[in-house]
Amino acid sequence: MSRIVLGVGGGVAAYKSALLLRALTERGHDVRVVPTASALRFVGAATFEALSGNPVSTEVWDDVPEVAHVRIGQTADLVLVNPATADLLARAASGRADDLLTATLLTAHCPVVFVPAMHTEMWLHPATQDNVATLRRRGAVVLPPAVGRLTGPDSGPGRLPEPADVAALAEVVLTAGAAALRPDLAGRRVLISAGGTREPLDPVRFLGNRSSGMQGWALARVAAARGAEVVLVAANVEVPAPFGVRVVPVGSAEELRTAMTAEAPSADVVVMAAAVADFRPGTVAASKLKKGSTGEPTSVDLVRNPDVLVELVAARPPGQQVVGFAAETGDAEGDVLSHARAKLARKGVDLLVVNDVSAGQVFGRADNEVTVLAADGTVTPLPAGRKDVVAAGVWDAVAAAATGSG
């Protein structure tokens, strides 16, 4: 169980901090909420105390014998400020200690994550950008804000990411440290495919696979947190998009091929995490195929789908990195890694992320364990962990491969 300090700034998005608190406690963490006085104008202390089981205070003068303004930060495993307003970022950057939260930030030896939320003009103001740069230079993680509806009719960058995204990224920092969310993808455009394609047999039925899209979602979420512009081509994944990510929904392998081909030329990194069907029915019935009918099939003829990954590699512009995924099982002809090495050579990708899916493991689960194979022969095992943590390891491998090729 990790000890998390949840700092809450005084913005209207503070209501989402109650949902984040619930998500963190449900993951088994001990959370102490330290709001600003302004935050309590939006969400009362009783709500935070009921959800966390811990006392809530804004002042350094409360519970003086505990020396809370020192002890809370000293004993935390993570300080997570959600939302971080423009004022709070400014006070943190200047080293102020005029309430319990800013004092806690000065005494924390653990990773600190700020989740900004404010109007677009405030986020883009040079003063705020300077404060963000200062905090990042000191080792804090400052996530990029989401883009969307703000207070009133306004819309743009400055929206608070959804609690599920923040909770997932908090797990990354708790497991892998603040460096796992460093902004090393800023200015880069990333294209990711996720989910599983469905090949129609008739208006009702299809040939599909068991991919949930969760690992692709995690790759997109972590890439956005690390500053990338992310496009996610999603095959039959019906969950909310990660913050800061543009989603292109597709159904079949041909639709995925069309979307990836259109988006790939302008991408710096292409990641093919989707499970693309190797075959599709040769014909699609115009009406439902029924048992006992004159149209009842005795067999289904299959035709080979195009190899989208090979096509992307062949057409990639200079400098683009291409990452493939391989869901493999061992058989009489070889083990998982031997099959993966052959696929790496056959596909011509820079990196291949290898999943052992024997006995149905990985699909639909929160955890994953992969091995990353590089074209230069480097083998990087990533230990079992939540898929967002694995995603951070994959992006580390992408960064290392880019450095090695440069």
Coordinates of C-alpha atoms in Angstrom, one line a residue:
M1 CA 0.0 0.0 0.0
S2 CA 1.4 3.4 -1.0
R3 CA 0.9 6.6 0.8
I4 CA -0.4 9.3 -1.5
V5 CA -1.0 13.0 -0.8
L6 CA -3.7 14.3 -3.0
G7 CA -3.4 18.0 -3.2
V8 CA -6.5 19.8 -4.5
G9 CA -6.3 23.3 -5.9
G10 CA -9.1 25.9 -5.9
G11 CA -10.7 25.4 -9.4
V12 CA -14.1 24.2 -10.5
A13 CA -12.5 21.0 -11.6
A14 CA -11.9 20.1 -8.0
Y15 CA -15.1 18.1 -8.1
K16 CA -13.2 15.5 -10.1
S17 CA -10.7 15.1 -7.3
A18 CA -13.4 13.2 -5.3
L19 CA -13.7 10.7 -8.2
L20 CA -9.9 10.4 -8.4
L21 CA -9.7 9.9 -4.6
R22 CA -12.2 7.0 -4.9
A23 CA -10.2 5.5 -7.8
L24 CA -6.9 5.7 -5.8
T25 CA -8.4 4.1 -2.6
E26 CA -10.0 1.3 -4.7
R27 CA -6.5 0.5 -5.9
G28 CA -5.5 0.0 -2.3
H29 CA -3.6 3.2 -1.6
D30 CA -3.8 5.2 1.6
V31 CA -4.7 8.7 0.5
R32 CA -4.6 11.9 2.5
V33 CA -6.2 14.9 0.9
V34 CA -4.6 18.3 1.4
P35 CA -6.8 21.0 -0.2
T36 CA -6.3 24.7 -0.5
A37 CA -8.8 26.9 1.3
S38 CA -10.2 27.8 -2.1
A39 CA -10.7 24.1 -3.0
L40 CA -13.0 23.7 0.0
R41 CA -15.3 26.3 -1.7
F42 CA -16.0 23.7 -4.4
V43 CA -15.8 20.4 -2.4
G44 CA -16.3 20.2 1.3
A45 CA -13.8 18.6 3.7
A46 CA -16.5 16.1 4.8
T47 CA -16.5 14.5 1.3
F48 CA -12.7 14.1 1.3
E49 CA -12.7 12.7 4.8
A50 CA -15.5 10.2 4.1
L51 CA -13.8 8.9 0.9
S52 CA -10.3 8.8 2.3
G53 CA -10.8 7.9 6.0
N54 CA -8.2 10.6 6.9
P55 CA -8.5 14.0 8.4
V56 CA -8.5 17.1 6.1
S57 CA -6.9 20.4 6.8
T58 CA -5.6 23.4 4.9
E59 CA -3.6 25.2 7.6
V60 CA -0.2 24.6 9.0
W61 CA -1.6 25.6 12.5
D62 CA -3.9 22.5 12.7
D63 CA -2.6 19.6 14.7
V64 CA 0.6 21.4 15.6
P65 CA 2.1 18.5 17.7
E66 CA 2.1 16.4 14.5
V67 CA 4.1 19.0 12.7
A68 CA 1.9 18.2 9.7
H69 CA 3.4 20.6 7.3
V70 CA 6.6 18.6 7.5
R71 CA 5.5 15.1 8.3
I72 CA 2.9 14.7 5.5
G73 CA 5.4 15.4 2.8
Q74 CA 8.2 13.4 4.5
T75 CA 6.1 10.2 4.7
A76 CA 4.5 10.3 1.3
D77 CA 5.3 8.0 -1.6
L78 CA 3.6 10.3 -4.1
V79 CA 2.3 13.9 -4.0
L80 CA -0.4 14.3 -6.7
V81 CA -1.9 17.8 -7.2
N82 CA -5.2 17.6 -9.0
P83 CA -6.3 20.1 -10.1
A84 CA -3.2 22.3 -10.2
T85 CA -4.5 25.9 -10.9
A86 CA -2.3 28.6 -12.4
D87 CA -2.0 30.2 -8.9
L88 CA -0.9 26.9 -7.3
L89 CA 1.7 26.3 -10.0
A90 CA 3.0 29.8 -9.5
R91 CA 3.2 29.4 -5.7
A92 CA 4.9 26.0 -6.1
A93 CA 7.4 27.3 -8.6
S94 CA 8.4 30.2 -6.4
G95 CA 8.7 28.0 -3.3
R96 CA 5.9 29.5 -1.3
A97 CA 4.8 27.8 1.9
D98 CA 1.8 29.8 2.9
D99 CA -0.6 26.9 3.5
L100 CA -0.4 23.2 4.3
L101 CA -0.3 22.1 0.6
T102 CA 2.6 24.3 -0.5
A103 CA 4.5 23.5 2.7
T104 CA 4.0 19.8 1.9
L105 CA 5.4 20.3 -1.6
L106 CA 8.6 21.7 0.0
T107 CA 9.1 18.8 2.3
A108 CA 8.3 15.9 -0.1
H109 CA 11.2 13.7 -1.0
C110 CA 8.9 11.5 -3.3
P111 CA 7.8 12.1 -6.9
V112 CA 5.4 15.1 -7.3
V113 CA 2.9 15.2 -10.1
F114 CA 0.9 18.3 -11.1
V115 CA -2.3 17.9 -13.1
P116 CA -3.1 21.4 -14.5
A117 CA -6.6 22.7 -15.0
M118 CA -7.4 26.3 -16.0
H119 CA -8.7 28.4 -18.9
T120 CA -6.7 28.2 -22.1
E121 CA -5.4 31.8 -21.9
M122 CA -4.0 31.1 -18.4
W123 CA -2.4 27.9 -19.5
L124 CA -0.8 29.5 -22.5
H125 CA 0.4 32.6 -20.7
P126 CA 4.2 32.9 -20.6
A127 CA 4.2 33.2 -16.8
T128 CA 2.4 29.8 -16.5
Q129 CA 4.7 28.2 -19.1
D130 CA 7.8 29.5 -17.2
N131 CA 6.4 28.1 -14.0
V132 CA 5.8 24.7 -15.6
A133 CA 9.3 24.7 -17.0
T134 CA 10.7 25.5 -13.6
L135 CA 8.8 22.7 -11.9
R136 CA 9.9 20.2 -14.6
R137 CA 13.5 21.3 -14.3
R138 CA 13.4 20.5 -10.6
G139 CA 12.1 17.0 -11.3
A140 CA 8.4 17.4 -10.9
V141 CA 6.0 15.9 -13.5
V142 CA 3.6 18.4 -15.0
L143 CA 1.1 16.7 -17.2
P144 CA -0.2 18.4 -20.3
P145 CA -3.8 19.4 -19.8
A146 CA -6.6 17.9 -21.8
V147 CA -8.4 19.7 -24.6
G148 CA -12.1 20.2 -24.4
R149 CA -15.0 22.0 -22.7
L150 CA -14.0 24.4 -19.9
T151 CA -16.1 26.6 -17.6
G152 CA -19.0 28.2 -19.4
P153 CA -18.9 28.2 -23.2
D154 CA -15.1 28.1 -23.5
S155 CA -13.2 25.2 -25.0
G156 CA -9.6 24.5 -25.6
P157 CA -6.4 23.2 -23.8
G158 CA -6.8 23.5 -20.0
R159 CA -9.4 20.9 -19.2
L160 CA -8.6 18.5 -16.3
P161 CA -7.9 14.9 -17.5
E162 CA -10.4 12.3 -16.4
P163 CA -9.8 10.6 -13.0
A164 CA -9.2 7.2 -14.7
D165 CA -6.4 8.6 -16.7
V166 CA -4.8 10.4 -13.8
A167 CA -5.1 7.3 -11.5
A168 CA -3.4 5.1 -14.2
L169 CA -0.6 7.6 -14.6
A170 CA -0.1 7.9 -10.9
E171 CA 0.5 4.1 -10.9
V172 CA 3.2 4.6 -13.5
V173 CA 5.0 7.1 -11.3
L174 CA 4.6 5.0 -8.1
T175 CA 6.1 2.0 -9.9
A176 CA 8.7 3.5 -12.3
G177 CA 9.4 6.9 -10.9
A178 CA 8.9 10.4 -12.2
A179 CA 11.3 9.8 -15.2
A180 CA 8.7 7.4 -16.7
L181 CA 6.5 10.5 -17.5
R182 CA 9.3 12.9 -18.6
P183 CA 8.2 15.1 -21.5
D184 CA 10.6 13.5 -24.0
L185 CA 7.9 13.1 -26.7
A186 CA 7.0 16.8 -26.8
G187 CA 6.8 18.0 -30.4
R188 CA 6.6 14.5 -31.8
R189 CA 3.5 13.0 -33.5
V190 CA 2.7 9.4 -32.6
L191 CA 0.3 7.1 -34.4
I192 CA -1.0 4.0 -32.6
S193 CA -3.4 1.3 -33.6
A194 CA -5.3 -0.6 -30.9
G195 CA -8.1 -3.2 -30.5
G196 CA -9.0 -6.0 -32.7
T197 CA -10.5 -5.9 -36.2
R198 CA -13.8 -7.7 -37.1
E199 CA -14.3 -9.2 -40.5
P200 CA -18.0 -9.4 -41.4
L201 CA -19.6 -12.8 -42.4
D202 CA -23.1 -11.4 -42.7
P203 CA -25.0 -8.4 -41.2
V204 CA -24.9 -10.1 -37.8
R205 CA -21.8 -12.2 -37.5
F206 CA -18.1 -11.5 -37.9
L207 CA -14.7 -13.2 -37.5
G208 CA -12.8 -11.4 -34.7
N209 CA -10.2 -11.9 -32.0
R210 CA -9.9 -11.4 -28.2
S211 CA -7.9 -8.1 -28.2
S212 CA -9.4 -5.6 -25.7
G213 CA -7.3 -2.6 -26.9
M214 CA -6.2 -1.9 -23.3
Q215 CA -2.4 -2.0 -24.1
G216 CA -2.9 0.3 -27.0
W217 CA -4.9 2.7 -24.8
A218 CA -2.1 2.6 -22.3
L219 CA 0.5 3.4 -24.9
A220 CA -1.6 6.4 -26.1
R221 CA -2.2 7.7 -22.6
V222 CA 1.5 7.5 -21.6
A223 CA 2.6 9.1 -24.9
A224 CA 0.2 12.0 -24.4
A225 CA 1.5 12.4 -20.8
R226 CA 5.0 12.5 -22.2
G227 CA 4.0 15.4 -24.5
A228 CA 3.3 13.7 -27.8
E229 CA 0.5 14.6 -30.3
V230 CA -1.3 11.2 -30.4
V231 CA -3.6 9.7 -33.0
L232 CA -5.2 6.4 -32.0
V233 CA -6.8 4.2 -34.7
A234 CA -9.2 2.2 -32.6
A235 CA -10.6 -1.1 -33.9
N236 CA -13.8 -1.9 -32.0
V237 CA -12.8 -0.4 -28.6
E238 CA -15.8 1.2 -26.8
V239 CA -14.2 3.0 -23.9
P240 CA -13.5 6.7 -23.4
A241 CA -10.5 8.0 -25.3
P242 CA -7.4 8.8 -23.2
F243 CA -6.9 12.5 -22.6
G244 CA -5.2 14.5 -25.3
V245 CA -5.7 11.8 -27.9
R246 CA -7.5 12.0 -31.2
V247 CA -9.3 8.7 -31.9
V248 CA -10.1 7.4 -35.4
P249 CA -12.6 4.5 -35.0
V250 CA -12.4 1.6 -37.5
G251 CA -14.0 -1.9 -37.8
S252 CA -12.3 -4.2 -40.3
A253 CA -8.7 -4.7 -41.4
E254 CA -9.4 -2.8 -44.6
E255 CA -10.7 0.2 -42.6
L256 CA -7.7 0.1 -40.3
R257 CA -5.4 -0.1 -43.3
T258 CA -7.0 3.0 -44.9
A259 CA -6.8 5.0 -41.6
M260 CA -3.2 4.0 -40.9
T261 CA -2.1 4.7 -44.4
A262 CA -3.7 8.2 -44.3
E263 CA -2.2 9.1 -40.9
A264 CA 1.3 7.5 -41.1
P265 CA 3.2 9.9 -43.5
S266 CA 3.2 12.7 -40.9
A267 CA 4.0 10.5 -37.9
D268 CA 7.4 10.4 -36.2
V269 CA 6.5 7.0 -34.5
V270 CA 4.0 4.4 -35.7
V271 CA 3.0 1.7 -33.3
M272 CA 0.9 -1.2 -34.5
A273 CA -0.6 -2.6 -31.3
A274 CA -3.9 -3.7 -32.9
A275 CA -4.7 -7.3 -33.5
V276 CA -5.4 -7.3 -37.3
A277 CA -7.1 -10.3 -38.7
D278 CA -4.9 -12.3 -41.1
F279 CA -8.0 -13.5 -43.0
R280 CA -11.5 -12.4 -43.9
P281 CA -14.5 -14.2 -45.4
G282 CA -14.3 -14.3 -49.2
T283 CA -17.9 -13.2 -49.5
V284 CA -20.2 -11.3 -47.2
A285 CA -23.8 -12.4 -47.2
A286 CA -26.4 -9.7 -47.7
S287 CA -28.8 -11.2 -45.2
K288 CA -28.3 -13.3 -42.0
L289 CA -27.2 -16.9 -42.7
K290 CA -29.7 -19.2 -41.0
K291 CA -29.5 -22.8 -40.1
G292 CA -31.7 -25.0 -42.2
S293 CA -32.1 -22.3 -44.9
T294 CA -31.3 -22.8 -48.6
G295 CA -28.4 -20.4 -48.0
E296 CA -26.9 -22.3 -45.1
P297 CA -23.1 -22.5 -45.7
T298 CA -21.2 -25.8 -45.5
S299 CA -17.9 -23.9 -45.3
V300 CA -16.5 -20.4 -45.2
D301 CA -13.9 -19.5 -47.8
L302 CA -11.2 -17.2 -46.4
V303 CA -9.0 -14.7 -48.2
R304 CA -5.8 -13.2 -46.9
N305 CA -5.9 -9.6 -45.6
P306 CA -3.1 -7.2 -46.6
D307 CA -0.2 -7.0 -44.2
V308 CA -0.7 -3.5 -43.0
L309 CA 2.5 -3.4 -40.9
V310 CA 4.7 -4.5 -43.9
E311 CA 3.1 -1.8 -46.1
L312 CA 3.7 0.9 -43.5
V313 CA 7.4 -0.1 -43.2
A314 CA 7.8 -0.1 -47.0
A315 CA 6.2 3.4 -47.3
R316 CA 7.7 5.1 -44.2
P317 CA 9.4 8.4 -44.6
P318 CA 13.1 8.8 -43.5
G319 CA 13.6 8.9 -39.8
Q320 CA 10.2 7.4 -38.9
Q321 CA 10.3 4.7 -36.2
V322 CA 7.9 1.7 -36.7
V323 CA 7.0 -0.5 -33.7
G324 CA 5.2 -3.8 -34.2
F325 CA 3.4 -6.1 -31.7
A326 CA 3.5 -9.9 -31.8
A327 CA 1.0 -12.1 -29.8
E328 CA 2.8 -15.4 -29.9
T329 CA 2.6 -18.9 -28.5
G330 CA 5.2 -21.6 -28.6
D331 CA 4.7 -24.7 -30.7
A332 CA 6.6 -27.7 -32.2
E333 CA 8.5 -25.3 -34.5
G334 CA 9.9 -23.0 -31.8
D335 CA 9.3 -21.0 -28.7
V336 CA 7.7 -17.6 -28.4
L337 CA 11.0 -15.6 -28.8
S338 CA 12.2 -17.6 -31.8
H339 CA 8.9 -17.0 -33.6
A340 CA 9.1 -13.3 -32.6
R341 CA 12.7 -12.9 -34.0
A342 CA 11.6 -14.4 -37.3
K343 CA 8.7 -11.9 -37.4
L344 CA 11.0 -9.0 -36.5
A345 CA 13.2 -9.8 -39.5
R346 CA 10.2 -10.5 -41.8
K347 CA 8.3 -7.3 -41.0
G348 CA 11.4 -5.0 -41.0
V349 CA 10.3 -3.0 -38.0
D350 CA 12.6 -1.1 -35.6
L351 CA 11.1 -2.7 -32.5
L352 CA 8.9 -5.7 -31.9
V353 CA 6.9 -5.9 -28.6
V354 CA 6.3 -9.6 -27.9
N355 CA 3.4 -11.0 -25.8
D356 CA 3.3 -14.6 -24.7
V357 CA -0.5 -15.2 -25.0
S358 CA -0.4 -18.9 -24.2
A359 CA -3.5 -20.1 -22.3
G360 CA -5.3 -16.8 -23.0
Q361 CA -3.2 -14.6 -20.8
V362 CA -2.9 -10.9 -21.4
F363 CA -6.2 -10.4 -23.2
G364 CA -8.6 -8.2 -21.3
R365 CA -6.4 -8.1 -18.2
A366 CA -5.0 -5.1 -16.4
D367 CA -1.5 -6.5 -16.3
N368 CA 0.9 -7.4 -19.0
E369 CA 4.5 -8.7 -19.4
V370 CA 6.4 -8.3 -22.7
T371 CA 9.8 -8.5 -24.2
V372 CA 11.0 -5.8 -26.6
L373 CA 13.2 -7.0 -29.5
A374 CA 15.2 -4.4 -31.4
A375 CA 16.5 -4.6 -35.0
D376 CA 20.0 -4.3 -33.7
G377 CA 19.6 -7.4 -31.6
T378 CA 18.9 -5.7 -28.2
V379 CA 16.5 -7.7 -26.0
T380 CA 14.7 -5.8 -23.3
P381 CA 12.4 -7.8 -21.0
L382 CA 9.7 -5.6 -19.3
P383 CA 8.5 -7.2 -16.0
A384 CA 4.9 -7.9 -15.3
G385 CA 2.9 -4.9 -14.3
R386 CA 0.0 -2.7 -15.1
K387 CA -0.3 -2.0 -18.8
D388 CA 0.4 1.7 -18.4
V389 CA 3.7 0.8 -16.6
V390 CA 4.5 -1.5 -19.5
A391 CA 3.7 1.2 -21.9
A392 CA 6.2 3.5 -20.2
G393 CA 8.8 0.8 -20.7
V394 CA 8.0 0.5 -24.4
W395 CA 8.4 4.3 -24.8
D396 CA 11.7 4.1 -23.0
A397 CA 12.8 1.5 -25.6
V398 CA 11.6 3.7 -28.4
A399 CA 13.6 6.6 -27.0
A400 CA 16.7 4.3 -26.7
A401 CA 16.3 3.0 -30.2
A402 CA 16.1 6.6 -31.6
T403 CA 19.2 7.6 -29.7
G404 CA 21.1 4.5 -30.9
S405 CA 20.1 5.2 -34.5
G406 CA 21.1 8.8 -34.2

